[in-house]
PDB file of C-alpha atoms in Angstrom:
ATOM      1  CA  UNK A 173       0.000   0.000   0.000  1.00 45.00           C
ATOM      2  CA  UNK A 174       2.859   2.382   0.801  1.00 41.00           C
ATOM      3  CA  UNK A 175       4.442   1.712  -2.598  1.00 41.00           C
ATOM      4  CA  UNK A 176       1.173   2.431  -4.394  1.00 40.00           C
ATOM      5  CA  UNK A 177       0.588   5.624  -2.405  1.00 39.00           C
ATOM      6  CA  UNK A 178       4.115   6.825  -3.126  1.00 33.00           C
ATOM      7  CA  UNK A 179       3.688   6.124  -6.847  1.00 34.00           C
ATOM      8  CA  UNK A 180       0.428   8.100  -6.978  1.00 34.00           C
ATOM      9  CA  UNK A 181       2.026  10.994  -5.106  1.00 38.00           C
ATOM     10  CA  UNK A 182       4.992  11.092  -7.466  1.00 36.00           C
ATOM     11  CA  UNK A 183       2.701  10.940 -10.496  1.00 38.00           C
ATOM     12  CA  UNK A 184       0.622  13.826  -9.184  1.00 42.00           C
ATOM     13  CA  UNK A 185       3.747  15.880  -8.566  1.00 39.00           C
ATOM     14  CA  UNK A 186       5.030  15.096 -12.052  1.00 37.00           C
ATOM     15  CA  UNK A 187       1.759  16.164 -13.703  1.00 40.00           C
ATOM     16  CA  UNK A 188       1.686  19.440 -11.773  1.00 41.00           C
ATOM     17  CA  UNK A 189       5.297  20.110 -12.696  1.00 39.00           C
ATOM     18  CA  UNK A 190       4.617  19.329 -16.356  1.00 41.00           C
ATOM     19  CA  UNK A 191       1.704  21.783 -16.496  1.00 45.00           C
ATOM     20  CA  UNK A 192       3.812  24.456 -14.754  1.00 44.00           C
ATOM     21  CA  UNK A 193       6.745  24.149 -17.127  1.00 44.00           C
ATOM     22  CA  UNK A 194       4.902  23.840 -20.454  1.00 60.00           C
ATOM     23  CA  UNK A 195       3.037  26.440 -22.445  1.00 82.00           C
ATOM     24  CA  UNK A 196      -0.737  26.174 -22.642  1.00 93.00           C
ATOM     25  CA  UNK A 197      -1.972  23.354 -24.844  1.00 93.00           C
ATOM     26  CA  UNK A 198      -5.535  23.294 -26.092  1.00 93.00           C
ATOM     27  CA  UNK A 199      -5.897  19.688 -24.997  1.00 94.00           C
ATOM     28  CA  UNK A 200      -5.797  20.996 -21.408  1.00 96.00           C
ATOM     29  CA  UNK A 201      -9.369  22.251 -21.841  1.00 96.00           C
ATOM     30  CA  UNK A 202     -10.360  18.583 -21.465  1.00 96.00           C
ATOM     31  CA  UNK A 203      -8.969  18.329 -17.932  1.00 97.00           C
ATOM     32  CA  UNK A 204      -8.806  21.895 -16.589  1.00 98.00           C
ATOM     33  CA  UNK A 205     -11.912  23.981 -16.007  1.00 98.00           C
ATOM     34  CA  UNK A 206     -13.331  26.727 -13.786  1.00 98.00           C
ATOM     35  CA  UNK A 207     -13.442  24.368 -10.788  1.00 98.00           C
ATOM     36  CA  UNK A 208      -9.762  23.392 -10.681  1.00 98.00           C
ATOM     37  CA  UNK A 209      -7.667  25.918 -12.626  1.00 98.00           C
ATOM     38  CA  UNK A 210      -6.769  27.827  -9.449  1.00 97.00           C
ATOM     39  CA  UNK A 211      -5.012  24.693  -8.142  1.00 96.00           C
ATOM     40  CA  UNK A 212      -2.522  24.824 -11.000  1.00 95.00           C
ATOM     41  CA  UNK A 213       0.661  26.864 -10.591  1.00 94.00           C
ATOM     42  CA  UNK A 214       0.736  27.558 -14.312  1.00 95.00           C
ATOM     43  CA  UNK A 215      -1.828  30.341 -13.867  1.00 97.00           C
ATOM     44  CA  UNK A 216      -0.037  32.199 -11.076  1.00 95.00           C
ATOM     45  CA  UNK A 217       3.374  32.384 -12.724  1.00 94.00           C
ATOM     46  CA  UNK A 218       4.650  35.854 -13.630  1.00 94.00           C
ATOM     47  CA  UNK A 219       4.400  36.784 -17.287  1.00 94.00           C
ATOM     48  CA  UNK A 220       7.633  36.735 -19.250  1.00 92.00           C
ATOM     49  CA  UNK A 221       7.019  39.683 -21.582  1.00 91.00           C
ATOM     50  CA  UNK A 222       9.731  38.558 -23.963  1.00 89.00           C
ATOM     51  CA  UNK A 223       7.786  35.331 -24.510  1.00 91.00           C
ATOM     52  CA  UNK A 224       4.107  35.822 -23.658  1.00 93.00           C
ATOM     53  CA  UNK A 225       1.930  32.714 -23.586  1.00 95.00           C
ATOM     54  CA  UNK A 226      -1.170  34.340 -25.050  1.00 96.00           C
ATOM     55  CA  UNK A 227      -3.029  31.034 -25.145  1.00 96.00           C
ATOM     56  CA  UNK A 228      -2.540  30.638 -21.385  1.00 97.00           C
ATOM     57  CA  UNK A 229      -3.619  34.213 -20.781  1.00 96.00           C
ATOM     58  CA  UNK A 230      -6.837  33.851 -22.743  1.00 96.00           C
ATOM     59  CA  UNK A 231      -7.542  30.499 -21.079  1.00 98.00           C
ATOM     60  CA  UNK A 232      -7.280  32.223 -17.695  1.00 98.00           C
ATOM     61  CA  UNK A 233      -9.854  34.836 -18.729  1.00 98.00           C
ATOM     62  CA  UNK A 234     -12.055  32.029 -20.028  1.00 98.00           C
ATOM     63  CA  UNK A 235     -11.986  30.097 -16.732  1.00 98.00           C
ATOM     64  CA  UNK A 236     -12.571  33.225 -14.647  1.00 98.00           C
ATOM     65  CA  UNK A 237     -15.604  34.027 -16.808  1.00 98.00           C
ATOM     66  CA  UNK A 238     -17.092  30.570 -16.354  1.00 98.00           C
ATOM     67  CA  UNK A 239     -16.341  30.883 -12.641  1.00 98.00           C
ATOM     68  CA  UNK A 240     -18.619  33.933 -12.596  1.00 98.00           C
ATOM     69  CA  UNK A 241     -21.344  32.100 -14.490  1.00 98.00           C
ATOM     70  CA  UNK A 242     -21.188  29.253 -11.975  1.00 98.00           C
ATOM     71  CA  UNK A 243     -21.294  31.755  -9.099  1.00 98.00           C
ATOM     72  CA  UNK A 244     -24.542  33.212 -10.462  1.00 98.00           C
ATOM     73  CA  UNK A 245     -25.904  29.717 -11.183  1.00 98.00           C
ATOM     74  CA  UNK A 246     -25.872  30.204 -14.945  1.00 98.00           C
ATOM     75  CA  UNK A 247     -24.774  27.197 -17.049  1.00 98.00           C
ATOM     76  CA  UNK A 248     -21.081  27.279 -17.888  1.00 98.00           C
ATOM     77  CA  UNK A 249     -20.107  27.553 -21.541  1.00 98.00           C
ATOM     78  CA  UNK A 250     -17.725  25.544 -23.720  1.00 98.00           C
ATOM     79  CA  UNK A 251     -14.597  27.078 -25.174  1.00 98.00           C
ATOM     80  CA  UNK A 252     -14.827  27.947 -28.851  1.00 98.00           C
ATOM     81  CA  UNK A 253     -11.634  28.405 -30.829  1.00 97.00           C
ATOM     82  CA  UNK A 254     -13.321  30.447 -33.585  1.00 98.00           C
ATOM     83  CA  UNK A 255     -14.555  32.925 -30.973  1.00 98.00           C
ATOM     84  CA  UNK A 256     -11.037  33.068 -29.547  1.00 98.00           C
ATOM     85  CA  UNK A 257      -9.579  33.781 -32.985  1.00 98.00           C
ATOM     86  CA  UNK A 258     -12.038  36.644 -33.443  1.00 98.00           C
ATOM     87  CA  UNK A 259     -11.371  38.021 -29.945  1.00 98.00           C
ATOM     88  CA  UNK A 260      -7.578  37.826 -30.163  1.00 98.00           C
ATOM     89  CA  UNK A 261      -7.385  39.443 -33.578  1.00 97.00           C
ATOM     90  CA  UNK A 262      -9.681  42.314 -32.592  1.00 98.00           C
ATOM     91  CA  UNK A 263      -7.546  42.991 -29.509  1.00 98.00           C
ATOM     92  CA  UNK A 264      -4.405  42.868 -31.659  1.00 97.00           C
ATOM     93  CA  UNK A 265      -5.845  45.200 -34.304  1.00 97.00           C
ATOM     94  CA  UNK A 266      -7.013  47.716 -31.689  1.00 97.00           C
ATOM     95  CA  UNK A 267      -3.404  47.908 -30.472  1.00 96.00           C
ATOM     96  CA  UNK A 268      -1.798  47.994 -33.916  1.00 95.00           C
ATOM     97  CA  UNK A 269      -4.314  50.425 -35.487  1.00 95.00           C
ATOM     98  CA  UNK A 270      -4.583  52.600 -32.371  1.00 94.00           C
ATOM     99  CA  UNK A 271      -8.323  52.606 -31.699  1.00 96.00           C
ATOM    100  CA  UNK A 272     -10.720  51.359 -29.042  1.00 97.00           C
ATOM    101  CA  UNK A 273     -14.179  50.386 -30.210  1.00 98.00           C
ATOM    102  CA  UNK A 274     -16.484  47.518 -31.155  1.00 98.00           C
ATOM    103  CA  UNK A 275     -16.408  49.089 -34.609  1.00 97.00           C
ATOM    104  CA  UNK A 276     -13.179  48.914 -36.588  1.00 97.00           C
ATOM    105  CA  UNK A 277     -13.349  51.883 -38.939  1.00 96.00           C
ATOM    106  CA  UNK A 278      -9.745  51.322 -40.037  1.00 94.00           C
ATOM    107  CA  UNK A 279     -10.497  48.114 -41.966  1.00 95.00           C
ATOM    108  CA  UNK A 280     -13.829  47.654 -43.724  1.00 94.00           C
ATOM    109  CA  UNK A 281     -13.674  43.857 -43.728  1.00 96.00           C
ATOM    110  CA  UNK A 282     -13.288  43.901 -39.913  1.00 97.00           C
ATOM    111  CA  UNK A 283     -15.776  46.675 -39.185  1.00 98.00           C
ATOM    112  CA  UNK A 284     -18.368  44.840 -37.082  1.00 98.00           C
ATOM    113  CA  UNK A 285     -18.148  41.896 -34.645  1.00 98.00           C
ATOM    114  CA  UNK A 286     -20.010  39.672 -37.129  1.00 98.00           C
ATOM    115  CA  UNK A 287     -17.467  40.545 -39.840  1.00 98.00           C
ATOM    116  CA  UNK A 288     -14.611  39.540 -37.582  1.00 98.00           C
ATOM    117  CA  UNK A 289     -16.397  36.337 -36.601  1.00 98.00           C
ATOM    118  CA  UNK A 290     -16.747  35.426 -40.281  1.00 98.00           C
ATOM    119  CA  UNK A 291     -13.012  35.944 -40.761  1.00 98.00           C
ATOM    120  CA  UNK A 292     -12.427  33.654 -37.783  1.00 98.00           C
ATOM    121  CA  UNK A 293     -14.400  30.854 -39.406  1.00 98.00           C
ATOM    122  CA  UNK A 294     -17.942  31.311 -38.044  1.00 98.00           C
ATOM    123  CA  UNK A 295     -20.527  31.021 -40.824  1.00 98.00           C
ATOM    124  CA  UNK A 296     -23.531  31.868 -38.598  1.00 98.00           C
ATOM    125  CA  UNK A 297     -22.340  34.688 -36.328  1.00 98.00           C
ATOM    126  CA  UNK A 298     -24.700  35.951 -33.626  1.00 98.00           C
ATOM    127  CA  UNK A 299     -22.114  37.835 -31.618  1.00 98.00           C
ATOM    128  CA  UNK A 300     -22.054  39.624 -28.283  1.00 98.00           C
ATOM    129  CA  UNK A 301     -18.706  41.266 -27.616  1.00 98.00           C
ATOM    130  CA  UNK A 302     -17.034  42.712 -24.527  1.00 98.00           C
ATOM    131  CA  UNK A 303     -13.945  44.901 -24.812  1.00 98.00           C
ATOM    132  CA  UNK A 304     -11.761  46.647 -22.247  1.00 98.00           C
ATOM    133  CA  UNK A 305      -8.287  48.060 -21.761  1.00 97.00           C
ATOM    134  CA  UNK A 306      -6.221  48.611 -18.660  1.00 96.00           C
ATOM    135  CA  UNK A 307      -2.744  49.481 -17.458  1.00 92.00           C
ATOM    136  CA  UNK A 308      -0.925  46.797 -15.497  1.00 89.00           C
ATOM    137  CA  UNK A 309       2.129  45.996 -13.422  1.00 87.00           C
ATOM    138  CA  UNK A 310       4.819  44.240 -15.447  1.00 86.00           C
ATOM    139  CA  UNK A 311       5.446  41.861 -12.541  1.00 90.00           C
ATOM    140  CA  UNK A 312       1.834  40.643 -12.771  1.00 92.00           C
ATOM    141  CA  UNK A 313       0.881  37.003 -13.137  1.00 95.00           C
ATOM    142  CA  UNK A 314      -1.384  35.506 -15.787  1.00 96.00           C
ATOM    143  CA  UNK A 315      -4.139  35.238 -13.199  1.00 97.00           C
ATOM    144  CA  UNK A 316      -3.557  38.787 -12.011  1.00 96.00           C
ATOM    145  CA  UNK A 317      -3.948  40.273 -15.507  1.00 96.00           C
ATOM    146  CA  UNK A 318      -7.025  38.166 -16.265  1.00 98.00           C
ATOM    147  CA  UNK A 319      -8.688  39.156 -12.990  1.00 97.00           C
ATOM    148  CA  UNK A 320      -8.336  42.845 -13.856  1.00 97.00           C
ATOM    149  CA  UNK A 321     -10.493  42.434 -16.939  1.00 98.00           C
ATOM    150  CA  UNK A 322     -13.129  40.066 -15.591  1.00 98.00           C
ATOM    151  CA  UNK A 323     -13.543  42.290 -12.531  1.00 98.00           C
ATOM    152  CA  UNK A 324     -13.979  45.355 -14.753  1.00 98.00           C
ATOM    153  CA  UNK A 325     -16.601  43.645 -16.896  1.00 98.00           C
ATOM    154  CA  UNK A 326     -18.510  42.334 -13.892  1.00 98.00           C
ATOM    155  CA  UNK A 327     -18.755  45.887 -12.504  1.00 98.00           C
ATOM    156  CA  UNK A 328     -20.312  47.120 -15.756  1.00 97.00           C
ATOM    157  CA  UNK A 329     -24.018  46.387 -16.227  1.00 97.00           C
ATOM    158  CA  UNK A 330     -23.857  45.787 -19.978  1.00 97.00           C
ATOM    159  CA  UNK A 331     -20.691  43.683 -19.918  1.00 98.00           C
ATOM    160  CA  UNK A 332     -21.951  41.652 -16.963  1.00 98.00           C
ATOM    161  CA  UNK A 333     -25.163  40.967 -18.849  1.00 98.00           C
ATOM    162  CA  UNK A 334     -23.168  39.504 -21.744  1.00 98.00           C
ATOM    163  CA  UNK A 335     -21.090  37.339 -19.404  1.00 98.00           C
ATOM    164  CA  UNK A 336     -24.153  35.916 -17.634  1.00 98.00           C
ATOM    165  CA  UNK A 337     -26.476  35.690 -20.624  1.00 98.00           C
ATOM    166  CA  UNK A 338     -28.404  32.449 -21.053  1.00 97.00           C
ATOM    167  CA  UNK A 339     -28.525  33.165 -24.794  1.00 98.00           C
ATOM    168  CA  UNK A 340     -24.825  32.384 -25.125  1.00 98.00           C
ATOM    169  CA  UNK A 341     -23.809  28.993 -26.539  1.00 98.00           C
ATOM    170  CA  UNK A 342     -20.006  29.241 -26.397  1.00 98.00           C
ATOM    171  CA  UNK A 343     -17.259  31.852 -26.224  1.00 98.00           C
ATOM    172  CA  UNK A 344     -13.596  32.656 -26.484  1.00 98.00           C
ATOM    173  CA  UNK A 345     -11.321  35.408 -25.214  1.00 98.00           C
ATOM    174  CA  UNK A 346      -8.392  37.397 -26.517  1.00 97.00           C
ATOM    175  CA  UNK A 347      -5.825  39.843 -25.177  1.00 97.00           C
ATOM    176  CA  UNK A 348      -2.945  41.813 -26.607  1.00 97.00           C
ATOM    177  CA  UNK A 349      -0.326  44.018 -24.959  1.00 95.00           C
ATOM    178  CA  UNK A 350       0.825  47.498 -25.926  1.00 91.00           C
ATOM    179  CA  UNK A 351       3.725  48.595 -23.725  1.00 84.00           C
ATOM    180  CA  UNK A 352       2.083  48.960 -20.291  1.00 81.00           C
ATOM    181  CA  UNK A 353      -1.500  48.708 -21.523  1.00 93.00           C
ATOM    182  CA  UNK A 354      -3.451  45.554 -22.304  1.00 96.00           C
ATOM    183  CA  UNK A 355      -6.524  45.301 -24.527  1.00 98.00           C
ATOM    184  CA  UNK A 356      -8.884  42.383 -23.984  1.00 98.00           C
ATOM    185  CA  UNK A 357     -11.910  41.062 -25.857  1.00 98.00           C
ATOM    186  CA  UNK A 358     -14.572  38.446 -25.195  1.00 98.00           C
ATOM    187  CA  UNK A 359     -16.628  37.042 -28.079  1.00 98.00           C
ATOM    188  CA  UNK A 360     -19.831  35.150 -27.275  1.00 98.00           C
ATOM    189  CA  UNK A 361     -21.838  33.198 -29.846  1.00 98.00           C
ATOM    190  CA  UNK A 362     -25.552  33.555 -29.055  1.00 98.00           C
ATOM    191  CA  UNK A 363     -28.662  31.570 -29.987  1.00 97.00           C
ATOM    192  CA  UNK A 364     -27.089  28.828 -32.161  1.00 97.00           C
ATOM    193  CA  UNK A 365     -24.014  26.635 -31.930  1.00 98.00           C
ATOM    194  CA  UNK A 366     -21.138  27.819 -34.099  1.00 98.00           C
ATOM    195  CA  UNK A 367     -21.099  26.502 -37.651  1.00 98.00           C
ATOM    196  CA  UNK A 368     -17.537  26.342 -38.898  1.00 98.00           C
ATOM    197  CA  UNK A 369     -16.148  27.419 -42.250  1.00 97.00           C
ATOM    198  CA  UNK A 370     -12.525  27.918 -43.361  1.00 97.00           C
ATOM    199  CA  UNK A 371     -10.983  30.762 -41.374  1.00 97.00           C
ATOM    200  CA  UNK A 372      -9.004  33.599 -42.938  1.00 96.00           C
ATOM    201  CA  UNK A 373      -7.744  34.811 -39.558  1.00 97.00           C
ATOM    202  CA  UNK A 374      -5.479  32.658 -37.414  1.00 94.00           C
ATOM    203  CA  UNK A 375      -3.864  32.653 -33.998  1.00 93.00           C
ATOM    204  CA  UNK A 376      -0.119  33.393 -33.845  1.00 82.00           C
ATOM    205  CA  UNK A 377       0.531  30.567 -31.412  1.00 74.00           C
ATOM    206  CA  UNK A 378       0.561  26.873 -32.252  1.00 55.00           C
ATOM    207  CA  UNK A 379      -2.675  25.007 -31.484  1.00 48.00           C
ATOM    208  CA  UNK A 380      -2.177  21.622 -29.854  1.00 44.00           C
TER     209      UNK A 380
END
């Protein structure tokens, strides 16, 4: 019995260490959710700004959002990669094109949330979108940055309504840094499950 217990303990330690040392992999959505992500050291590590794990950062926002839905006894939502693509690219374009709005007047093909969802591979977009920006401490952790944005949205009536809406079917999050300011986006698909088509937009990090 002692040998078995020791083996289980070592395996648990190894798994925790593996998660902490590796970048975020999309397969982790199968085993990590809003109920257990806070137990994983991966989320509380400080951000290395020379090598940002954007996938980990957006996953943290995702879990915090579902944590709020569970708190208010609203069904949690599945992660949707197309919504994440749309969210990340809008955050990135707001930084690169120097604007802050749901409406991108700099690029006609990206003007409205539905346009950006189409570019991300959603053929039936019914989109609700939250956006925000904030300054931050460069010693902040992934969890610390994510909490800034979810807390801001939950203090805003309209944004909170989107987060807790029962109309939502799935969602994804995005964030992009500009010096000491971060821009974040949430994209929710309402009414119908996402129907996928070939995407023109991509994520800059490798999907696994």
